[in-house]
Short mmCIF file of C-alpha atoms in Angstrom, two decimals:
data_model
loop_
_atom_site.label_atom_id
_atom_site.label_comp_id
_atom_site.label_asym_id
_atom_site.label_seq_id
_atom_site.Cartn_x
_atom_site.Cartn_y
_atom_site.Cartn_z
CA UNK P 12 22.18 -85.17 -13.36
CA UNK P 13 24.60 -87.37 -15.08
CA UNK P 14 28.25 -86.23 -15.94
CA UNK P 15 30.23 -85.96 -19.16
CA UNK P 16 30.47 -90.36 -20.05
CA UNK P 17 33.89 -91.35 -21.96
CA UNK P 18 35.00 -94.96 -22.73
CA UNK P 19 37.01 -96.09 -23.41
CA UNK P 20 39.13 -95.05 -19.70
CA UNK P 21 41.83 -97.05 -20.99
CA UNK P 22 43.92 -98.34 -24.45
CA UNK P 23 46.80 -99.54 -24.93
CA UNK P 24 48.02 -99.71 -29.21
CA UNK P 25 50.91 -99.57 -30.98
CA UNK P 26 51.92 -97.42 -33.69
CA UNK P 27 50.83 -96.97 -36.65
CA UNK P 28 47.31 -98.78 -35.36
CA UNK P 29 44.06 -96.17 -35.12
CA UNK P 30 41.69 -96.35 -32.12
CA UNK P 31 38.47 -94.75 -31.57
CA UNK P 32 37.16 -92.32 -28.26
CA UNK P 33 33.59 -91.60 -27.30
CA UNK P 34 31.88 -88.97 -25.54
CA UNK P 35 28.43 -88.31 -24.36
CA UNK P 36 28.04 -84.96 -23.17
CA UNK P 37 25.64 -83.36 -20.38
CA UNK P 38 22.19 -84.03 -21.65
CA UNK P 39 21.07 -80.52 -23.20
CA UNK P 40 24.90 -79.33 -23.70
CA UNK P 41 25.40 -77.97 -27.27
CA UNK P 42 28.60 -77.42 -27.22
CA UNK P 43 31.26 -80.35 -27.11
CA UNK P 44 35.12 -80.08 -26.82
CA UNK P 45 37.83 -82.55 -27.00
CA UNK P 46 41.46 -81.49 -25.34
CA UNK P 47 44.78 -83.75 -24.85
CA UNK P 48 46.29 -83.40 -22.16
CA UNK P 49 50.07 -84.95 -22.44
CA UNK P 50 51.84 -85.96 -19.19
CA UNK P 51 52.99 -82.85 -17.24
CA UNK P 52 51.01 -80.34 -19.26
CA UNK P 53 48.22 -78.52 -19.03
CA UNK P 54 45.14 -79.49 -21.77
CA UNK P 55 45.55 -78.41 -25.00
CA UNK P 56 41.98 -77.67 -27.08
CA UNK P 57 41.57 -79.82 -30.31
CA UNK P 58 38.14 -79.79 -31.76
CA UNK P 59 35.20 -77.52 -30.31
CA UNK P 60 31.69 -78.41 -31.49
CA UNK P 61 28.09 -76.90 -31.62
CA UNK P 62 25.72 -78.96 -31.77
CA UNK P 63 26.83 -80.80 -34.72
CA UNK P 64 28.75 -77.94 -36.44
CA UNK P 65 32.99 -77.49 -35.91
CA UNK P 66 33.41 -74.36 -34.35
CA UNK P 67 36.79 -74.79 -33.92
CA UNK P 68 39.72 -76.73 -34.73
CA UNK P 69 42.90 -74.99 -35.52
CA UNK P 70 44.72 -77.37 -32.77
CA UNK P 71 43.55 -80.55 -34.62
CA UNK P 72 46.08 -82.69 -36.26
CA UNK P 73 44.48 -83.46 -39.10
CA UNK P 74 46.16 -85.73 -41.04
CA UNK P 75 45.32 -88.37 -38.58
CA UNK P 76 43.39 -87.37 -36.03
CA UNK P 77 39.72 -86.40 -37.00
CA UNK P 78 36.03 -86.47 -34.88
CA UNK P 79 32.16 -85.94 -35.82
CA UNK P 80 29.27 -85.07 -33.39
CA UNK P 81 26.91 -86.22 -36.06
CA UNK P 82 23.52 -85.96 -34.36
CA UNK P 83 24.42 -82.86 -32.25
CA UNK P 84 24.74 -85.22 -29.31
CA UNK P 85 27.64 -87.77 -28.89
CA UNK P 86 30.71 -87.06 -30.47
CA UNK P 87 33.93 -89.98 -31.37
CA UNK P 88 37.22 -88.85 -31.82
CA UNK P 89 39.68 -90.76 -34.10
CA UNK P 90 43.30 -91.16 -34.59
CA UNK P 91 44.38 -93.38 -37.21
CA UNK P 92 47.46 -93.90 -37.58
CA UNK P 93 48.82 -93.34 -34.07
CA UNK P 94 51.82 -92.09 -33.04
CA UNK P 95 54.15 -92.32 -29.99
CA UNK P 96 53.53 -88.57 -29.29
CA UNK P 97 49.57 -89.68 -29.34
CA UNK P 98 50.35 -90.84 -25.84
CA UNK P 99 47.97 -88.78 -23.61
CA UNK P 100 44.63 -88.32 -22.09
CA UNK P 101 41.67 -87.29 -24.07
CA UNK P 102 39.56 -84.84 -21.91
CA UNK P 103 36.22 -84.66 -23.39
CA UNK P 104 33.88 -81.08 -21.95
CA UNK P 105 30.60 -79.81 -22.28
CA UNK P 106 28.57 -76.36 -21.56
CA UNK P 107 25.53 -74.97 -22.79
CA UNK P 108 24.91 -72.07 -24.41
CA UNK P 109 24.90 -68.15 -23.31
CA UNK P 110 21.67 -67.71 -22.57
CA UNK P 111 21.23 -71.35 -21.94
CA UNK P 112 21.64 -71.30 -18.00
CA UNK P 113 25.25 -71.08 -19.24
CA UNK P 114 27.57 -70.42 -16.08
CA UNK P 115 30.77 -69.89 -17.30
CA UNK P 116 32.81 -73.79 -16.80
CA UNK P 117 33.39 -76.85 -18.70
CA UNK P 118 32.15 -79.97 -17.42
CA UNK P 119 34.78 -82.27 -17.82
CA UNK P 120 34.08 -86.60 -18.56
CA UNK P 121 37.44 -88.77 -16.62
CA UNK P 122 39.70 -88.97 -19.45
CA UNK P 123 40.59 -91.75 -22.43
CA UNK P 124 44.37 -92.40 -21.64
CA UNK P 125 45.77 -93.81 -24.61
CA UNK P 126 49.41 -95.23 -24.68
CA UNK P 127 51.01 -96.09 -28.02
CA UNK P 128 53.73 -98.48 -27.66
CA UNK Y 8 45.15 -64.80 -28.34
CA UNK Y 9 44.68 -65.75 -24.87
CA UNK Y 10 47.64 -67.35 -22.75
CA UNK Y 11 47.76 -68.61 -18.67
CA UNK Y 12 51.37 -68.83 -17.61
CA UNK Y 13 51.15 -70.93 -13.73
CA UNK Y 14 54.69 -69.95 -12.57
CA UNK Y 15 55.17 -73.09 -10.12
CA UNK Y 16 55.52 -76.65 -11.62
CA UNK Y 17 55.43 -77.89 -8.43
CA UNK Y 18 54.63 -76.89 -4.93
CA UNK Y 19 55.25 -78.96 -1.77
CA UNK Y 20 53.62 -78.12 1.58
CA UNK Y 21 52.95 -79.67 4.87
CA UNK Y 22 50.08 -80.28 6.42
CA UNK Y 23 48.21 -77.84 7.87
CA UNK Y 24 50.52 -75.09 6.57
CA UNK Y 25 49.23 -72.36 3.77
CA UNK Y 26 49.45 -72.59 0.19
CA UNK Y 27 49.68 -69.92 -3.11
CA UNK Y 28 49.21 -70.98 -6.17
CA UNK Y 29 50.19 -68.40 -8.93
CA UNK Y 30 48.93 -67.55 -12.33
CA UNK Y 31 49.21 -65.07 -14.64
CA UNK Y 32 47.19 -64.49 -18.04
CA UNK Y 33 47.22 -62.38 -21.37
CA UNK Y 34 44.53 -61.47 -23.44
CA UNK Y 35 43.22 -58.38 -25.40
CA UNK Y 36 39.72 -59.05 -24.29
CA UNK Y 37 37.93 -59.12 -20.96
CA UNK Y 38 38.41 -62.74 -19.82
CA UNK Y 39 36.60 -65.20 -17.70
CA UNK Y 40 39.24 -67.11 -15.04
CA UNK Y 41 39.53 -70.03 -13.54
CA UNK Y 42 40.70 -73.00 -11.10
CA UNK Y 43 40.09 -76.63 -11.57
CA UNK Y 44 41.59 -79.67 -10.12
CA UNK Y 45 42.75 -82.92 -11.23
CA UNK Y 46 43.10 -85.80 -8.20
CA UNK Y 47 45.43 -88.83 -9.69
CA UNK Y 48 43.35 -90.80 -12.84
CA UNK Y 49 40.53 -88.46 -12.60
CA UNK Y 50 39.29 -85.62 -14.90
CA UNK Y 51 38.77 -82.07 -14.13
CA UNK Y 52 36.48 -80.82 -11.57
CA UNK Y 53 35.82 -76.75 -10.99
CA UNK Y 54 37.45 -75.33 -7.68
CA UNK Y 55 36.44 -71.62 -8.44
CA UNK Y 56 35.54 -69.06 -11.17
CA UNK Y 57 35.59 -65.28 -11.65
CA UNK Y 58 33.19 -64.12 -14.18
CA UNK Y 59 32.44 -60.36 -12.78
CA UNK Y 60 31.69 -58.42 -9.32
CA UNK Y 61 33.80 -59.03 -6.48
CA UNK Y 62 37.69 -59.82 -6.85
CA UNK Y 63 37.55 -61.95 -4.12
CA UNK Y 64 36.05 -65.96 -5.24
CA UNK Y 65 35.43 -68.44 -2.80
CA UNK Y 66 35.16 -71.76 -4.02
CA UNK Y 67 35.29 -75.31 -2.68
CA UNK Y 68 37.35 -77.00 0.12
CA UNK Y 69 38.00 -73.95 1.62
CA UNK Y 70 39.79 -72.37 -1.49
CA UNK Y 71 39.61 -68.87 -2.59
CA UNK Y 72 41.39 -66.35 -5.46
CA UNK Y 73 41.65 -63.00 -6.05
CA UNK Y 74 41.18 -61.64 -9.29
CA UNK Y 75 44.11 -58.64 -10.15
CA UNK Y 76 43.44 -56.98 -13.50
CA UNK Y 77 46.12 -54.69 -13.02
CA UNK Y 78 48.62 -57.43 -12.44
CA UNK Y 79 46.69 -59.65 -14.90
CA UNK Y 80 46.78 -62.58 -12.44
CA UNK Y 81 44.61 -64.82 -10.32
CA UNK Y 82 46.35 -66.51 -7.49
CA UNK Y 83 44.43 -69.71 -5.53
CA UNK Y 84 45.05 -69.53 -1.92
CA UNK Y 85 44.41 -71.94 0.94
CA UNK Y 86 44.93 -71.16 4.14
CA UNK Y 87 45.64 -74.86 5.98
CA UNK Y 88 45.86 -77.69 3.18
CA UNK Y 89 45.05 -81.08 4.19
CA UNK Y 90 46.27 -84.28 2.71
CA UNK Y 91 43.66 -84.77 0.58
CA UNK Y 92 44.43 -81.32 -1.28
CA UNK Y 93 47.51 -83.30 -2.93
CA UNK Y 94 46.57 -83.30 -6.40
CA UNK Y 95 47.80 -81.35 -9.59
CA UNK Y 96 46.07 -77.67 -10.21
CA UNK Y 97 45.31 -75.78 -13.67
CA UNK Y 98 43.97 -72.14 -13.79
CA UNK Y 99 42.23 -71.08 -16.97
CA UNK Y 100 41.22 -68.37 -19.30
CA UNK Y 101 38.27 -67.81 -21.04
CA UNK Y 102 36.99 -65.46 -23.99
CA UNK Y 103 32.74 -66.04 -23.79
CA UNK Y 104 31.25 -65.59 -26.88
CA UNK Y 105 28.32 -67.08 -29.02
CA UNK Y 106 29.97 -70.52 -29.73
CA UNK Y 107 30.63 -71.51 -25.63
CA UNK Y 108 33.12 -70.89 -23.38
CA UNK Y 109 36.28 -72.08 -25.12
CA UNK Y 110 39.71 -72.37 -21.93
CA UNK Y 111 42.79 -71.94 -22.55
CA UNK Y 112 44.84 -73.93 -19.67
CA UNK Y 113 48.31 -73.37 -18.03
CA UNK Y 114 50.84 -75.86 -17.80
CA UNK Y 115 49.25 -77.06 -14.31
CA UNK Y 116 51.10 -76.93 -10.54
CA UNK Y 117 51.45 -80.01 -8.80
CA UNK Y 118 50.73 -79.89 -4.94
CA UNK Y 119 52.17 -82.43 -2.57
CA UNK Y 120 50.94 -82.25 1.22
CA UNK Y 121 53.47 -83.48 3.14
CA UNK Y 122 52.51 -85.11 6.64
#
């Protein structure tokens, strides 16, 4: 079974520029997360999708950061215009639904590590 | 709201030797807990969870936790780390409900096996 896919691992921008993550979940996952994890901290939950609905995103800076999951399937996450304090990784997760052979976890893609110069 | 508080930035331990790894958690709602780890450049992979029965969880490479709802904490344990164990450590809460299972992550503990 194939894992949570992110590209890109790697970008390097300077401020002020936008750039653009992508996530493909776990084929049959309906529900799609996006954290940041900063360096030295634990991740921090910004948008939580199901299936192509926002189920949550308090945590979402939303004057420049924003993401869609358009088709219930892949999501992209967008920060335009970036900031220094942008620097981080962006975990992407999956799980399926209660009922869904749900087991409790998050299955985690590697990480988009952005640096903003 | 929920909140994991992992009271060691950093833990170093040699070879062979045993290992704790503390954590601590609020919430007003029965909660789902868990360990995953994080080797160098890599995202985050599921050591162990505790979702109901037995306090005691084994999980993988030899790790285990014990679930203390009186003490509102679930410490990873390892009783002789190996080299390869050196990476950095996040336990995490969850509240299930209709929408997934949304974690809430402590700061992380950073584990360096010494030779």
């Amino acid at each position: 079974e194939a894992g949570v896919a992110q590209s890109p691992r790697y970008k390097i921008i300077e401020k002020r520029q936008s750039v653009a993550f992508w996530c493909n979940p776990i084929s049959g996952h309906a529900t799609l997360y996006w954290y940041q994890q900063i360096l030295g901290q634990g991740p921090k939950l910004l948008i939580q999708f199901q299936n192509n609905g926002v189920v949550d995103d308090s945590q979402l800076p939303k004057d420049r950061f924003s993401a869609e999951r358009l088709k219930g399937v892949d999501s992209t996450l967008k920060i335009q215009p970036a900031k220094l304090e942008d620097s981080a990784v962006y975990l992407c997760a999956s799980s399926s639904l209660p009922g869904q052979g749900n087991t409790g976890e998050l299955f985690f893609g590697e990480g988009s590590r952005l640096t903003v110069l | 709201a929920q909140s994991v508080t992992q009271l060691d930035s950093q833990v170093p331990v040699f070879e062979e030797a045993p290992v704790e790894l503390r954590c601590n958690y609020s919430s007003s709602v029965s909660v789902y807990l868990f360990w995953y780890v994080q080797y160098p450049n890599q995202g985050l992979q599921l050591l162990l969870k505790y979702l109901s029965g037995s306090t005691l969880v084994k999980g993988i490479n030899g790790f285990e936790a014990e679930f203390n709802k009186s003490q509102t904490s679930f410490h990873l344990r390892k009783p002789s780390v190996h080299i390869s164990d050196t990476a950095e450590y996040f336990c995490a809460v969850s509240e299930n409900d209709a929408a997934g299972n949304k974690l809430t992550f402590g700061g992380g503990t950073r584990v360096l096996v010494k030779p």
